[in-house]
PDB file of C-alpha atoms in Angstrom:
ATOM      1  CA  UNK A  16      26.857 -43.118 -30.103  1.00  0.00           C
ATOM      2  CA  UNK A  17      25.461 -46.301 -28.611  1.00  0.00           C
ATOM      3  CA  UNK A  18      23.658 -48.736 -30.837  1.00  0.00           C
ATOM      4  CA  UNK A  19      19.887 -48.325 -30.939  1.00  0.00           C
ATOM      5  CA  UNK A  20      16.704 -49.160 -32.769  1.00  0.00           C
ATOM      6  CA  UNK A  21      16.421 -47.429 -36.142  1.00  0.00           C
ATOM      7  CA  UNK A  22      12.847 -46.350 -35.393  1.00  0.00           C
ATOM      8  CA  UNK A  23      13.933 -44.689 -32.173  1.00  0.00           C
ATOM      9  CA  UNK A  24      16.755 -42.928 -34.031  1.00  0.00           C
ATOM     10  CA  UNK A  25      14.305 -41.598 -36.624  1.00  0.00           C
ATOM     11  CA  UNK A  26      11.929 -40.448 -33.889  1.00  0.00           C
ATOM     12  CA  UNK A  27      14.794 -38.711 -32.089  1.00  0.00           C
ATOM     13  CA  UNK A  28      15.849 -36.979 -35.284  1.00  0.00           C
ATOM     14  CA  UNK A  29      12.289 -35.792 -35.834  1.00  0.00           C
ATOM     15  CA  UNK A  30      12.049 -34.506 -32.300  1.00  0.00           C
ATOM     16  CA  UNK A  31      15.324 -32.631 -32.685  1.00  0.00           C
ATOM     17  CA  UNK A  32      14.133 -31.007 -35.901  1.00  0.00           C
ATOM     18  CA  UNK A  33      10.792 -29.986 -34.372  1.00  0.00           C
ATOM     19  CA  UNK A  34      12.346 -28.733 -31.131  1.00  0.00           C
ATOM     20  CA  UNK A  35      14.979 -26.839 -33.088  1.00  0.00           C
ATOM     21  CA  UNK A  36      12.248 -25.053 -35.046  1.00  0.00           C
ATOM     22  CA  UNK A  37      10.350 -24.219 -31.862  1.00  0.00           C
ATOM     23  CA  UNK A  38      13.473 -23.114 -30.022  1.00  0.00           C
ATOM     24  CA  UNK A  39      15.086 -21.182 -32.849  1.00  0.00           C
ATOM     25  CA  UNK A  40      18.833 -21.552 -33.275  1.00  0.00           C
ATOM     26  CA  UNK A  41      19.696 -21.993 -29.599  1.00  0.00           C
ATOM     27  CA  UNK A  42      20.779 -25.496 -28.448  1.00  0.00           C
ATOM     28  CA  UNK A  43      19.748 -24.440 -24.927  1.00  0.00           C
ATOM     29  CA  UNK A  44      16.194 -23.870 -26.134  1.00  0.00           C
ATOM     30  CA  UNK A  45      16.244 -27.242 -27.877  1.00  0.00           C
ATOM     31  CA  UNK A  46      17.348 -29.026 -24.711  1.00  0.00           C
ATOM     32  CA  UNK A  47      14.748 -27.124 -22.696  1.00  0.00           C
ATOM     33  CA  UNK A  48      11.933 -28.200 -25.033  1.00  0.00           C
ATOM     34  CA  UNK A  49      13.097 -31.803 -25.089  1.00  0.00           C
ATOM     35  CA  UNK A  50      13.484 -31.964 -21.307  1.00  0.00           C
ATOM     36  CA  UNK A  51       9.977 -30.628 -20.756  1.00  0.00           C
ATOM     37  CA  UNK A  52       8.507 -33.285 -23.060  1.00  0.00           C
ATOM     38  CA  UNK A  53      10.704 -36.068 -21.664  1.00  0.00           C
ATOM     39  CA  UNK A  54       9.523 -35.293 -18.146  1.00  0.00           C
ATOM     40  CA  UNK A  55       5.959 -35.818 -19.403  1.00  0.00           C
ATOM     41  CA  UNK A  56       6.871 -39.352 -20.470  1.00  0.00           C
ATOM     42  CA  UNK A  57       7.555 -38.784 -24.171  1.00  0.00           C
ATOM     43  CA  UNK A  58       9.967 -41.618 -25.080  1.00  0.00           C
ATOM     44  CA  UNK A  59      10.991 -40.053 -28.411  1.00  0.00           C
ATOM     45  CA  UNK A  60      11.746 -36.761 -26.670  1.00  0.00           C
ATOM     46  CA  UNK A  61      13.811 -38.600 -24.065  1.00  0.00           C
ATOM     47  CA  UNK A  62      15.946 -40.239 -26.756  1.00  0.00           C
ATOM     48  CA  UNK A  63      16.338 -36.930 -28.555  1.00  0.00           C
ATOM     49  CA  UNK A  64      17.278 -35.242 -25.269  1.00  0.00           C
ATOM     50  CA  UNK A  65      20.198 -37.625 -24.808  1.00  0.00           C
ATOM     51  CA  UNK A  66      21.283 -36.894 -28.387  1.00  0.00           C
ATOM     52  CA  UNK A  67      21.092 -33.130 -27.760  1.00  0.00           C
ATOM     53  CA  UNK A  68      23.033 -33.420 -24.506  1.00  0.00           C
ATOM     54  CA  UNK A  69      25.648 -35.565 -26.239  1.00  0.00           C
ATOM     55  CA  UNK A  70      26.066 -32.869 -28.888  1.00  0.00           C
ATOM     56  CA  UNK A  71      26.359 -30.146 -26.243  1.00  0.00           C
ATOM     57  CA  UNK A  72      28.943 -32.087 -24.220  1.00  0.00           C
ATOM     58  CA  UNK A  73      30.883 -32.805 -27.398  1.00  0.00           C
ATOM     59  CA  UNK A  74      30.763 -29.124 -28.377  1.00  0.00           C
ATOM     60  CA  UNK A  75      32.113 -28.053 -24.966  1.00  0.00           C
ATOM     61  CA  UNK A  76      34.883 -30.663 -25.102  1.00  0.00           C
ATOM     62  CA  UNK A  77      35.941 -29.573 -28.596  1.00  0.00           C
ATOM     63  CA  UNK A  78      35.950 -25.940 -27.505  1.00  0.00           C
ATOM     64  CA  UNK A  79      38.202 -26.648 -24.520  1.00  0.00           C
ATOM     65  CA  UNK A  80      40.619 -28.636 -26.661  1.00  0.00           C
ATOM     66  CA  UNK A  81      40.658 -25.878 -29.287  1.00  0.00           C
ATOM     67  CA  UNK A  82      41.279 -23.144 -26.701  1.00  0.00           C
ATOM     68  CA  UNK A  83      44.177 -25.091 -25.210  1.00  0.00           C
ATOM     69  CA  UNK A  84      45.687 -25.942 -28.626  1.00  0.00           C
ATOM     70  CA  UNK A  85      44.954 -29.623 -28.057  1.00  0.00           C
ATOM     71  CA  UNK A  86      47.103 -29.955 -24.934  1.00  0.00           C
ATOM     72  CA  UNK A  87      44.290 -30.390 -22.412  1.00  0.00           C
ATOM     73  CA  UNK A  88      42.984 -33.661 -20.988  1.00  0.00           C
ATOM     74  CA  UNK A  89      39.452 -32.751 -20.030  1.00  0.00           C
ATOM     75  CA  UNK A  90      37.911 -34.607 -17.092  1.00  0.00           C
ATOM     76  CA  UNK A  91      34.401 -35.961 -17.583  1.00  0.00           C
ATOM     77  CA  UNK A  92      33.281 -34.552 -14.232  1.00  0.00           C
ATOM     78  CA  UNK A  93      34.522 -31.084 -15.157  1.00  0.00           C
ATOM     79  CA  UNK A  94      32.752 -31.303 -18.491  1.00  0.00           C
ATOM     80  CA  UNK A  95      29.447 -32.312 -16.863  1.00  0.00           C
ATOM     81  CA  UNK A  96      29.598 -29.430 -14.397  1.00  0.00           C
ATOM     82  CA  UNK A  97      30.405 -26.956 -17.160  1.00  0.00           C
ATOM     83  CA  UNK A  98      27.488 -28.246 -19.247  1.00  0.00           C
ATOM     84  CA  UNK A  99      25.144 -27.847 -16.278  1.00  0.00           C
ATOM     85  CA  UNK A 100      26.276 -24.282 -15.623  1.00  0.00           C
ATOM     86  CA  UNK A 101      25.891 -23.445 -19.307  1.00  0.00           C
ATOM     87  CA  UNK A 102      22.388 -24.896 -19.563  1.00  0.00           C
ATOM     88  CA  UNK A 103      21.098 -23.859 -16.122  1.00  0.00           C
ATOM     89  CA  UNK A 104      22.345 -20.343 -16.767  1.00  0.00           C
ATOM     90  CA  UNK A 105      20.146 -19.965 -19.844  1.00  0.00           C
ATOM     91  CA  UNK A 106      16.868 -18.079 -19.514  1.00  0.00           C
ATOM     92  CA  UNK A 107      14.030 -20.455 -18.678  1.00  0.00           C
ATOM     93  CA  UNK A 108      16.312 -23.479 -18.468  1.00  0.00           C
ATOM     94  CA  UNK A 109      14.525 -26.759 -17.753  1.00  0.00           C
ATOM     95  CA  UNK A 110      17.164 -28.053 -15.351  1.00  0.00           C
ATOM     96  CA  UNK A 111      17.016 -26.039 -12.127  1.00  0.00           C
ATOM     97  CA  UNK A 112      17.637 -29.349 -10.330  1.00  0.00           C
ATOM     98  CA  UNK A 113      21.262 -30.374 -10.751  1.00  0.00           C
ATOM     99  CA  UNK A 114      20.619 -33.998  -9.753  1.00  0.00           C
ATOM    100  CA  UNK A 115      18.003 -34.344 -12.495  1.00  0.00           C
ATOM    101  CA  UNK A 116      20.348 -32.803 -15.046  1.00  0.00           C
ATOM    102  CA  UNK A 117      23.190 -35.127 -14.070  1.00  0.00           C
ATOM    103  CA  UNK A 118      20.906 -38.149 -14.396  1.00  0.00           C
ATOM    104  CA  UNK A 119      20.194 -37.226 -18.015  1.00  0.00           C
ATOM    105  CA  UNK A 120      23.643 -35.951 -18.945  1.00  0.00           C
ATOM    106  CA  UNK A 121      25.532 -38.878 -17.405  1.00  0.00           C
ATOM    107  CA  UNK A 122      24.027 -41.264 -19.952  1.00  0.00           C
ATOM    108  CA  UNK A 123      25.059 -38.922 -22.751  1.00  0.00           C
ATOM    109  CA  UNK A 124      28.548 -38.814 -21.218  1.00  0.00           C
ATOM    110  CA  UNK A 125      28.635 -42.620 -21.292  1.00  0.00           C
ATOM    111  CA  UNK A 126      28.244 -42.507 -25.071  1.00  0.00           C
ATOM    112  CA  UNK A 127      30.857 -39.753 -25.372  1.00  0.00           C
ATOM    113  CA  UNK A 128      33.414 -41.743 -23.368  1.00  0.00           C
ATOM    114  CA  UNK A 129      32.804 -44.910 -25.420  1.00  0.00           C
ATOM    115  CA  UNK A 130      33.132 -42.967 -28.663  1.00  0.00           C
ATOM    116  CA  UNK A 131      36.362 -41.412 -27.404  1.00  0.00           C
ATOM    117  CA  UNK A 132      37.844 -44.832 -26.613  1.00  0.00           C
ATOM    118  CA  UNK A 133      36.838 -46.053 -30.087  1.00  0.00           C
ATOM    119  CA  UNK A 134      38.571 -43.072 -31.699  1.00  0.00           C
ATOM    120  CA  UNK A 135      41.663 -43.663 -29.597  1.00  0.00           C
ATOM    121  CA  UNK A 136      41.733 -47.281 -30.797  1.00  0.00           C
ATOM    122  CA  UNK A 137      41.423 -46.120 -34.407  1.00  0.00           C
ATOM    123  CA  UNK A 138      44.329 -43.734 -33.891  1.00  0.00           C
ATOM    124  CA  UNK A 139      46.507 -46.525 -32.510  1.00  0.00           C
ATOM    125  CA  UNK A 140      45.663 -48.588 -35.599  1.00  0.00           C
ATOM    126  CA  UNK A 141      46.780 -45.712 -37.792  1.00  0.00           C
ATOM    127  CA  UNK A 142      43.462 -43.946 -38.257  1.00  0.00           C
ATOM    128  CA  UNK A 143      42.676 -40.334 -37.515  1.00  0.00           C
ATOM    129  CA  UNK A 144      42.133 -39.073 -33.971  1.00  0.00           C
ATOM    130  CA  UNK A 145      39.162 -36.851 -33.223  1.00  0.00           C
ATOM    131  CA  UNK A 146      40.144 -33.778 -31.223  1.00  0.00           C
ATOM    132  CA  UNK A 147      38.082 -34.543 -28.112  1.00  0.00           C
ATOM    133  CA  UNK A 148      40.288 -35.478 -25.141  1.00  0.00           C
ATOM    134  CA  UNK A 149      38.599 -37.062 -22.136  1.00  0.00           C
ATOM    135  CA  UNK A 150      40.010 -38.526 -18.959  1.00  0.00           C
ATOM    136  CA  UNK A 151      37.794 -40.376 -16.469  1.00  0.00           C
ATOM    137  CA  UNK A 152      38.967 -42.162 -13.354  1.00  0.00           C
ATOM    138  CA  UNK A 153      37.591 -45.554 -14.430  1.00  0.00           C
ATOM    139  CA  UNK A 154      36.191 -45.972 -17.928  1.00  0.00           C
ATOM    140  CA  UNK A 155      39.081 -44.216 -19.666  1.00  0.00           C
ATOM    141  CA  UNK A 156      41.426 -46.949 -18.388  1.00  0.00           C
ATOM    142  CA  UNK A 157      39.807 -49.360 -20.853  1.00  0.00           C
ATOM    143  CA  UNK A 158      42.007 -50.214 -23.808  1.00  0.00           C
ATOM    144  CA  UNK A 159      39.092 -51.551 -25.853  1.00  0.00           C
ATOM    145  CA  UNK A 160      35.635 -50.072 -26.395  1.00  0.00           C
ATOM    146  CA  UNK A 161      33.951 -53.498 -26.620  1.00  0.00           C
ATOM    147  CA  UNK A 162      33.775 -54.124 -22.836  1.00  0.00           C
ATOM    148  CA  UNK A 163      32.487 -50.579 -22.311  1.00  0.00           C
ATOM    149  CA  UNK A 164      29.777 -51.155 -24.914  1.00  0.00           C
ATOM    150  CA  UNK A 165      28.822 -54.407 -23.176  1.00  0.00           C
ATOM    151  CA  UNK A 166      28.460 -52.521 -19.891  1.00  0.00           C
ATOM    152  CA  UNK A 167      26.444 -49.845 -21.659  1.00  0.00           C
ATOM    153  CA  UNK A 168      24.065 -52.422 -23.142  1.00  0.00           C
ATOM    154  CA  UNK A 169      23.607 -54.031 -19.710  1.00  0.00           C
ATOM    155  CA  UNK A 170      22.940 -50.605 -18.190  1.00  0.00           C
ATOM    156  CA  UNK A 171      20.093 -50.069 -20.636  1.00  0.00           C
ATOM    157  CA  UNK A 172      18.520 -53.282 -19.310  1.00  0.00           C
ATOM    158  CA  UNK A 173      19.161 -52.247 -15.713  1.00  0.00           C
ATOM    159  CA  UNK A 174      17.614 -48.829 -16.354  1.00  0.00           C
ATOM    160  CA  UNK A 175      14.331 -50.505 -17.256  1.00  0.00           C
ATOM    161  CA  UNK A 176      14.371 -52.332 -13.908  1.00  0.00           C
ATOM    162  CA  UNK A 177      15.951 -49.746 -11.596  1.00  0.00           C
ATOM    163  CA  UNK A 178      16.784 -46.406 -13.240  1.00  0.00           C
ATOM    164  CA  UNK A 179      18.538 -44.869 -10.175  1.00  0.00           C
ATOM    165  CA  UNK A 180      20.981 -47.805 -10.028  1.00  0.00           C
ATOM    166  CA  UNK A 181      21.824 -47.422 -13.709  1.00  0.00           C
ATOM    167  CA  UNK A 182      22.312 -43.674 -13.233  1.00  0.00           C
ATOM    168  CA  UNK A 183      24.658 -44.384 -10.324  1.00  0.00           C
ATOM    169  CA  UNK A 184      26.899 -46.527 -12.550  1.00  0.00           C
ATOM    170  CA  UNK A 185      26.951 -43.803 -15.189  1.00  0.00           C
ATOM    171  CA  UNK A 186      27.925 -41.176 -12.615  1.00  0.00           C
ATOM    172  CA  UNK A 187      30.605 -43.313 -10.952  1.00  0.00           C
ATOM    173  CA  UNK A 188      32.039 -45.383 -13.784  1.00  0.00           C
ATOM    174  CA  UNK A 189      31.642 -43.211 -16.855  1.00  0.00           C
ATOM    175  CA  UNK A 190      31.728 -39.734 -15.281  1.00  0.00           C
ATOM    176  CA  UNK A 191      34.276 -40.281 -12.504  1.00  0.00           C
ATOM    177  CA  UNK A 192      32.206 -38.842  -9.643  1.00  0.00           C
ATOM    178  CA  UNK A 193      33.137 -40.037  -6.158  1.00  0.00           C
ATOM    179  CA  UNK A 194      30.725 -41.618  -3.686  1.00  0.00           C
ATOM    180  CA  UNK A 195      30.795 -38.338  -1.750  1.00  0.00           C
ATOM    181  CA  UNK A 196      29.932 -36.370  -4.911  1.00  0.00           C
ATOM    182  CA  UNK A 197      27.006 -38.646  -5.715  1.00  0.00           C
ATOM    183  CA  UNK A 198      25.734 -38.635  -2.125  1.00  0.00           C
ATOM    184  CA  UNK A 199      25.716 -34.826  -2.092  1.00  0.00           C
ATOM    185  CA  UNK A 200      24.002 -34.739  -5.471  1.00  0.00           C
ATOM    186  CA  UNK A 201      21.256 -37.111  -4.331  1.00  0.00           C
ATOM    187  CA  UNK A 202      20.905 -35.844  -0.778  1.00  0.00           C
ATOM    188  CA  UNK A 203      21.664 -39.231   0.791  1.00  0.00           C
ATOM    189  CA  UNK A 204      24.489 -40.678   2.881  1.00  0.00           C
ATOM    190  CA  UNK A 205      27.739 -41.879   1.369  1.00  0.00           C
ATOM    191  CA  UNK A 206      27.021 -45.295   2.877  1.00  0.00           C
ATOM    192  CA  UNK A 207      23.723 -45.463   0.977  1.00  0.00           C
ATOM    193  CA  UNK A 208      25.521 -44.738  -2.284  1.00  0.00           C
ATOM    194  CA  UNK A 209      28.119 -47.410  -1.526  1.00  0.00           C
ATOM    195  CA  UNK A 210      25.393 -49.978  -0.859  1.00  0.00           C
ATOM    196  CA  UNK A 211      23.630 -49.085  -4.098  1.00  0.00           C
ATOM    197  CA  UNK A 212      26.922 -49.280  -5.994  1.00  0.00           C
ATOM    198  CA  UNK A 213      27.488 -52.795  -4.685  1.00  0.00           C
ATOM    199  CA  UNK A 214      23.962 -53.819  -5.756  1.00  0.00           C
ATOM    200  CA  UNK A 215      24.515 -52.388  -9.227  1.00  0.00           C
ATOM    201  CA  UNK A 216      27.941 -54.002  -9.536  1.00  0.00           C
ATOM    202  CA  UNK A 217      26.616 -57.443  -8.588  1.00  0.00           C
ATOM    203  CA  UNK A 218      23.649 -57.073 -10.947  1.00  0.00           C
ATOM    204  CA  UNK A 219      25.892 -56.158 -13.860  1.00  0.00           C
ATOM    205  CA  UNK A 220      28.346 -58.942 -13.045  1.00  0.00           C
ATOM    206  CA  UNK A 221      25.531 -61.497 -13.014  1.00  0.00           C
ATOM    207  CA  UNK A 222      23.951 -60.175 -16.195  1.00  0.00           C
ATOM    208  CA  UNK A 223      27.181 -59.984 -18.175  1.00  0.00           C
ATOM    209  CA  UNK A 224      28.359 -63.437 -17.113  1.00  0.00           C
ATOM    210  CA  UNK A 225      25.104 -65.240 -17.858  1.00  0.00           C
TER     211      UNK A 225
END
């Protein structure tokens, strides 16, 4: 997963352990507990929520690859939608709002895509290949994980300034959603999404070149 502060990682691990105890053995219950706390402004719960969503997305991807005997190339958008249906279908799920779920899960997907590209690089160098197969319309075209990690680091900075813009980049670049998809998800016009995309693109270009 993306690089982070060791204290935040320890806090996330603690939150996961506590939420797991409260929610029993169900990952859905864990995600529900974390989401409820994150929405109350708990930073540790928010970090742990991304970790839990990453694990759930990874689990779904591995399952699809296993069921297809490794022949499938699983689209990031398809994986996100399947994760939402799985979590929203659970009793008492904390994500009745699909847009809110996508905002959280898209960041977790960013980490999954970067990890996948890293594993693909390792395989080309002769290392082992993890069995998760992902295919996004943009990020997966990268031959090297380093530029993707640089974008990810810049997105963390952007998120502190304008979270919706950072979420837009995650949805478009790392998850492969179209402008029409994102507009429908957010309840705005396609033109509004395009304008926001241009703002985010220029911000990232300036930040990464300075």
